[in-house]
Amino acid sequence: MSIFEWPVKVYYEDTDAGGVVYYANYLRYLERARTEWLRQLGFEQDRLMRDVGIVFAVRHVEIDYRSPARLDDALVVEAQIAELGKASLLFRQRLLRDDAVLSTATVKVVCLNHKTFRPVAIPTTVRDRIHAYQ
């Protein structure tokens, strides 16, 4: 399975008074990597909603904080598909500074009808590009 990587720089706004990244911002970094992974496949989320009628939403997150990220750190966020379901994707993600793993997460994302917010099958065009990427 391919691992997608996205660079992140830690800014002052990301940190608490001690210069450590506020824990909720790790979720933002993970989201950015998944969004950029989708863009790499050729899909913009606004176009998927408008043209295909779907949105992707986080259903479940488990995150393990191992070591703090700090102001001015250059980080890499990884995203890898662990499971491709009919209407869901399970990502395994890591946040790294150099070779040090700062956090690990599993994130389940579901495909929803953008009007009803009910689960729907991932469209074939999206599924095919995911398979090609893998």
PDB file of C-alpha atoms in Angstrom:
ATOM      1  CA  MET A   1       0.000   0.000   0.000  1.00  0.00           C
ATOM      2  CA  SER A   2       1.300   3.431  -0.953  1.00  0.00           C
ATOM      3  CA  ILE A   3       2.018   6.022   1.709  1.00  0.00           C
ATOM      4  CA  PHE A   4       1.134   9.623   0.910  1.00  0.00           C
ATOM      5  CA  GLU A   5       3.254  12.300   2.599  1.00  0.00           C
ATOM      6  CA  TRP A   6       2.386  15.948   3.207  1.00  0.00           C
ATOM      7  CA  PRO A   7       4.763  18.505   4.783  1.00  0.00           C
ATOM      8  CA  VAL A   8       3.542  20.724   7.633  1.00  0.00           C
ATOM      9  CA  LYS A   9       5.314  23.624   9.305  1.00  0.00           C
ATOM     10  CA  VAL A  10       4.377  24.435  12.909  1.00  0.00           C
ATOM     11  CA  TYR A  11       3.376  28.076  13.346  1.00  0.00           C
ATOM     12  CA  TYR A  12       2.939  30.113  16.510  1.00  0.00           C
ATOM     13  CA  GLU A  13      -0.852  29.905  16.120  1.00  0.00           C
ATOM     14  CA  ASP A  14      -0.620  26.088  16.367  1.00  0.00           C
ATOM     15  CA  THR A  15       0.983  26.128  19.808  1.00  0.00           C
ATOM     16  CA  ASP A  16       0.041  26.696  23.411  1.00  0.00           C
ATOM     17  CA  ALA A  17       1.824  29.058  25.800  1.00  0.00           C
ATOM     18  CA  GLY A  18       4.681  26.562  26.162  1.00  0.00           C
ATOM     19  CA  GLY A  19       5.415  26.436  22.434  1.00  0.00           C
ATOM     20  CA  VAL A  20       3.995  22.913  22.115  1.00  0.00           C
ATOM     21  CA  VAL A  21       1.423  22.080  19.432  1.00  0.00           C
ATOM     22  CA  TYR A  22      -2.049  22.072  20.958  1.00  0.00           C
ATOM     23  CA  TYR A  23      -3.358  18.495  20.828  1.00  0.00           C
ATOM     24  CA  ALA A  24      -6.441  19.255  18.684  1.00  0.00           C
ATOM     25  CA  ASN A  25      -4.217  20.709  15.953  1.00  0.00           C
ATOM     26  CA  TYR A  26      -2.825  17.238  15.276  1.00  0.00           C
ATOM     27  CA  LEU A  27      -6.289  16.414  13.910  1.00  0.00           C
ATOM     28  CA  ARG A  28      -6.037  19.413  11.573  1.00  0.00           C
ATOM     29  CA  TYR A  29      -2.700  18.165  10.249  1.00  0.00           C
ATOM     30  CA  LEU A  30      -4.167  14.705   9.643  1.00  0.00           C
ATOM     31  CA  GLU A  31      -7.132  16.250   7.802  1.00  0.00           C
ATOM     32  CA  ARG A  32      -4.858  18.326   5.581  1.00  0.00           C
ATOM     33  CA  ALA A  33      -2.929  15.235   4.527  1.00  0.00           C
ATOM     34  CA  ARG A  34      -6.123  13.334   3.657  1.00  0.00           C
ATOM     35  CA  THR A  35      -7.417  16.335   1.688  1.00  0.00           C
ATOM     36  CA  GLU A  36      -4.162  16.621  -0.260  1.00  0.00           C
ATOM     37  CA  TRP A  37      -4.163  12.853  -0.870  1.00  0.00           C
ATOM     38  CA  LEU A  38      -7.618  13.214  -2.422  1.00  0.00           C
ATOM     39  CA  ARG A  39      -6.369  16.132  -4.554  1.00  0.00           C
ATOM     40  CA  GLN A  40      -3.448  14.024  -5.739  1.00  0.00           C
ATOM     41  CA  LEU A  41      -6.011  11.509  -6.987  1.00  0.00           C
ATOM     42  CA  GLY A  42      -7.608  14.348  -8.954  1.00  0.00           C
ATOM     43  CA  PHE A  43     -10.593  15.088  -6.718  1.00  0.00           C
ATOM     44  CA  GLU A  44     -11.490  18.400  -5.096  1.00  0.00           C
ATOM     45  CA  GLN A  45     -13.974  18.056  -2.249  1.00  0.00           C
ATOM     46  CA  ASP A  46     -16.165  20.931  -3.437  1.00  0.00           C
ATOM     47  CA  ARG A  47     -16.413  19.381  -6.912  1.00  0.00           C
ATOM     48  CA  LEU A  48     -17.277  15.971  -5.478  1.00  0.00           C
ATOM     49  CA  MET A  49     -20.133  17.604  -3.596  1.00  0.00           C
ATOM     50  CA  ARG A  50     -21.338  19.692  -6.527  1.00  0.00           C
ATOM     51  CA  ASP A  51     -20.770  17.272  -9.426  1.00  0.00           C
ATOM     52  CA  VAL A  52     -21.025  13.820  -7.842  1.00  0.00           C
ATOM     53  CA  GLY A  53     -23.269  14.566  -4.855  1.00  0.00           C
ATOM     54  CA  ILE A  54     -21.000  13.163  -2.147  1.00  0.00           C
ATOM     55  CA  VAL A  55     -18.965  14.356   0.798  1.00  0.00           C
ATOM     56  CA  PHE A  56     -16.473  12.526   2.958  1.00  0.00           C
ATOM     57  CA  ALA A  57     -16.851  12.833   6.721  1.00  0.00           C
ATOM     58  CA  VAL A  58     -14.837  11.515   9.638  1.00  0.00           C
ATOM     59  CA  ARG A  59     -16.749   8.788  11.467  1.00  0.00           C
ATOM     60  CA  HIS A  60     -14.165   7.663  14.005  1.00  0.00           C
ATOM     61  CA  VAL A  61     -10.673   8.677  15.134  1.00  0.00           C
ATOM     62  CA  GLU A  62      -8.170   6.992  17.423  1.00  0.00           C
ATOM     63  CA  ILE A  63      -4.992   8.943  18.059  1.00  0.00           C
ATOM     64  CA  ASP A  64      -1.926   8.222  20.145  1.00  0.00           C
ATOM     65  CA  TYR A  65       0.217  11.189  21.164  1.00  0.00           C
ATOM     66  CA  ARG A  66       3.794   9.980  21.638  1.00  0.00           C
ATOM     67  CA  SER A  67       5.951  13.101  21.615  1.00  0.00           C
ATOM     68  CA  PRO A  68       5.231  16.818  21.305  1.00  0.00           C
ATOM     69  CA  ALA A  69       5.627  18.845  18.156  1.00  0.00           C
ATOM     70  CA  ARG A  70       6.991  22.321  18.790  1.00  0.00           C
ATOM     71  CA  LEU A  71       7.058  25.786  17.293  1.00  0.00           C
ATOM     72  CA  ASP A  72       8.913  25.925  13.949  1.00  0.00           C
ATOM     73  CA  ASP A  73       9.125  22.128  13.572  1.00  0.00           C
ATOM     74  CA  ALA A  74       9.084  20.839  10.007  1.00  0.00           C
ATOM     75  CA  LEU A  75       6.782  17.814  10.099  1.00  0.00           C
ATOM     76  CA  VAL A  76       5.566  15.192   7.671  1.00  0.00           C
ATOM     77  CA  VAL A  77       2.070  13.760   7.846  1.00  0.00           C
ATOM     78  CA  GLU A  78       1.565  10.329   6.327  1.00  0.00           C
ATOM     79  CA  ALA A  79      -1.729   8.889   5.110  1.00  0.00           C
ATOM     80  CA  GLN A  80      -2.185   5.301   4.017  1.00  0.00           C
ATOM     81  CA  ILE A  81      -5.349   3.384   3.172  1.00  0.00           C
ATOM     82  CA  ALA A  82      -5.651   0.374   5.459  1.00  0.00           C
ATOM     83  CA  GLU A  83      -9.138  -0.673   4.303  1.00  0.00           C
ATOM     84  CA  LEU A  84     -11.366   0.302   1.416  1.00  0.00           C
ATOM     85  CA  GLY A  85     -14.989  -0.497   2.219  1.00  0.00           C
ATOM     86  CA  LYS A  86     -18.098  -0.061   0.122  1.00  0.00           C
ATOM     87  CA  ALA A  87     -18.855   3.332   1.685  1.00  0.00           C
ATOM     88  CA  SER A  88     -15.801   3.954   3.863  1.00  0.00           C
ATOM     89  CA  LEU A  89     -12.047   4.366   3.986  1.00  0.00           C
ATOM     90  CA  LEU A  90      -9.869   3.480   6.948  1.00  0.00           C
ATOM     91  CA  PHE A  91      -6.663   5.521   7.060  1.00  0.00           C
ATOM     92  CA  ARG A  92      -3.561   4.828   9.077  1.00  0.00           C
ATOM     93  CA  GLN A  93      -1.732   8.070   9.675  1.00  0.00           C
ATOM     94  CA  ARG A  94       1.489   9.178  11.323  1.00  0.00           C
ATOM     95  CA  LEU A  95       2.971  12.550  12.174  1.00  0.00           C
ATOM     96  CA  LEU A  96       6.766  12.617  12.003  1.00  0.00           C
ATOM     97  CA  ARG A  97       9.621  14.981  12.724  1.00  0.00           C
ATOM     98  CA  ASP A  98      12.637  13.631  10.859  1.00  0.00           C
ATOM     99  CA  ASP A  99      12.444   9.912  11.703  1.00  0.00           C
ATOM    100  CA  ALA A 100      10.735  10.374  15.078  1.00  0.00           C
ATOM    101  CA  VAL A 101       7.064   9.350  15.226  1.00  0.00           C
ATOM    102  CA  LEU A 102       5.188  12.031  17.165  1.00  0.00           C
ATOM    103  CA  SER A 103       1.714  10.533  16.834  1.00  0.00           C
ATOM    104  CA  THR A 104      -0.173   7.710  15.170  1.00  0.00           C
ATOM    105  CA  ALA A 105      -3.853   7.603  14.261  1.00  0.00           C
ATOM    106  CA  THR A 106      -6.500   5.526  12.592  1.00  0.00           C
ATOM    107  CA  VAL A 107      -9.265   7.540  10.943  1.00  0.00           C
ATOM    108  CA  LYS A 108     -12.445   6.080   9.467  1.00  0.00           C
ATOM    109  CA  VAL A 109     -13.967   8.296   6.784  1.00  0.00           C
ATOM    110  CA  VAL A 110     -17.401   7.607   5.307  1.00  0.00           C
ATOM    111  CA  CYS A 111     -18.867   8.610   1.964  1.00  0.00           C
ATOM    112  CA  LEU A 112     -22.164  10.456   2.400  1.00  0.00           C
ATOM    113  CA  ASN A 113     -24.885  11.811   0.154  1.00  0.00           C
ATOM    114  CA  HIS A 114     -24.337  15.564   0.471  1.00  0.00           C
ATOM    115  CA  LYS A 115     -28.049  16.333   0.888  1.00  0.00           C
ATOM    116  CA  THR A 116     -29.192  13.563   3.226  1.00  0.00           C
ATOM    117  CA  PHE A 117     -25.886  12.828   4.978  1.00  0.00           C
ATOM    118  CA  ARG A 118     -26.705   9.125   4.657  1.00  0.00           C
ATOM    119  CA  PRO A 119     -23.927   6.676   3.711  1.00  0.00           C
ATOM    120  CA  VAL A 120     -23.593   5.871   0.015  1.00  0.00           C
ATOM    121  CA  ALA A 121     -21.197   3.701  -1.941  1.00  0.00           C
ATOM    122  CA  ILE A 122     -17.931   5.333  -2.940  1.00  0.00           C
ATOM    123  CA  PRO A 123     -18.359   6.186  -6.642  1.00  0.00           C
ATOM    124  CA  THR A 124     -16.600   3.888  -9.094  1.00  0.00           C
ATOM    125  CA  THR A 125     -14.454   6.733 -10.472  1.00  0.00           C
ATOM    126  CA  VAL A 126     -13.110   7.469  -6.992  1.00  0.00           C
ATOM    127  CA  ARG A 127     -12.680   3.787  -6.113  1.00  0.00           C
ATOM    128  CA  ASP A 128     -10.812   3.102  -9.365  1.00  0.00           C
ATOM    129  CA  ARG A 129      -8.318   5.916  -8.703  1.00  0.00           C
ATOM    130  CA  ILE A 130      -7.761   4.684  -5.154  1.00  0.00           C
ATOM    131  CA  HIS A 131      -6.992   1.202  -6.508  1.00  0.00           C
ATOM    132  CA  ALA A 132      -4.654   2.672  -9.134  1.00  0.00           C
ATOM    133  CA  TYR A 133      -2.829   4.682  -6.458  1.00  0.00           C
ATOM    134  CA  GLN A 134      -2.416   1.654  -4.229  1.00  0.00           C
TER     135      GLN A 134
END
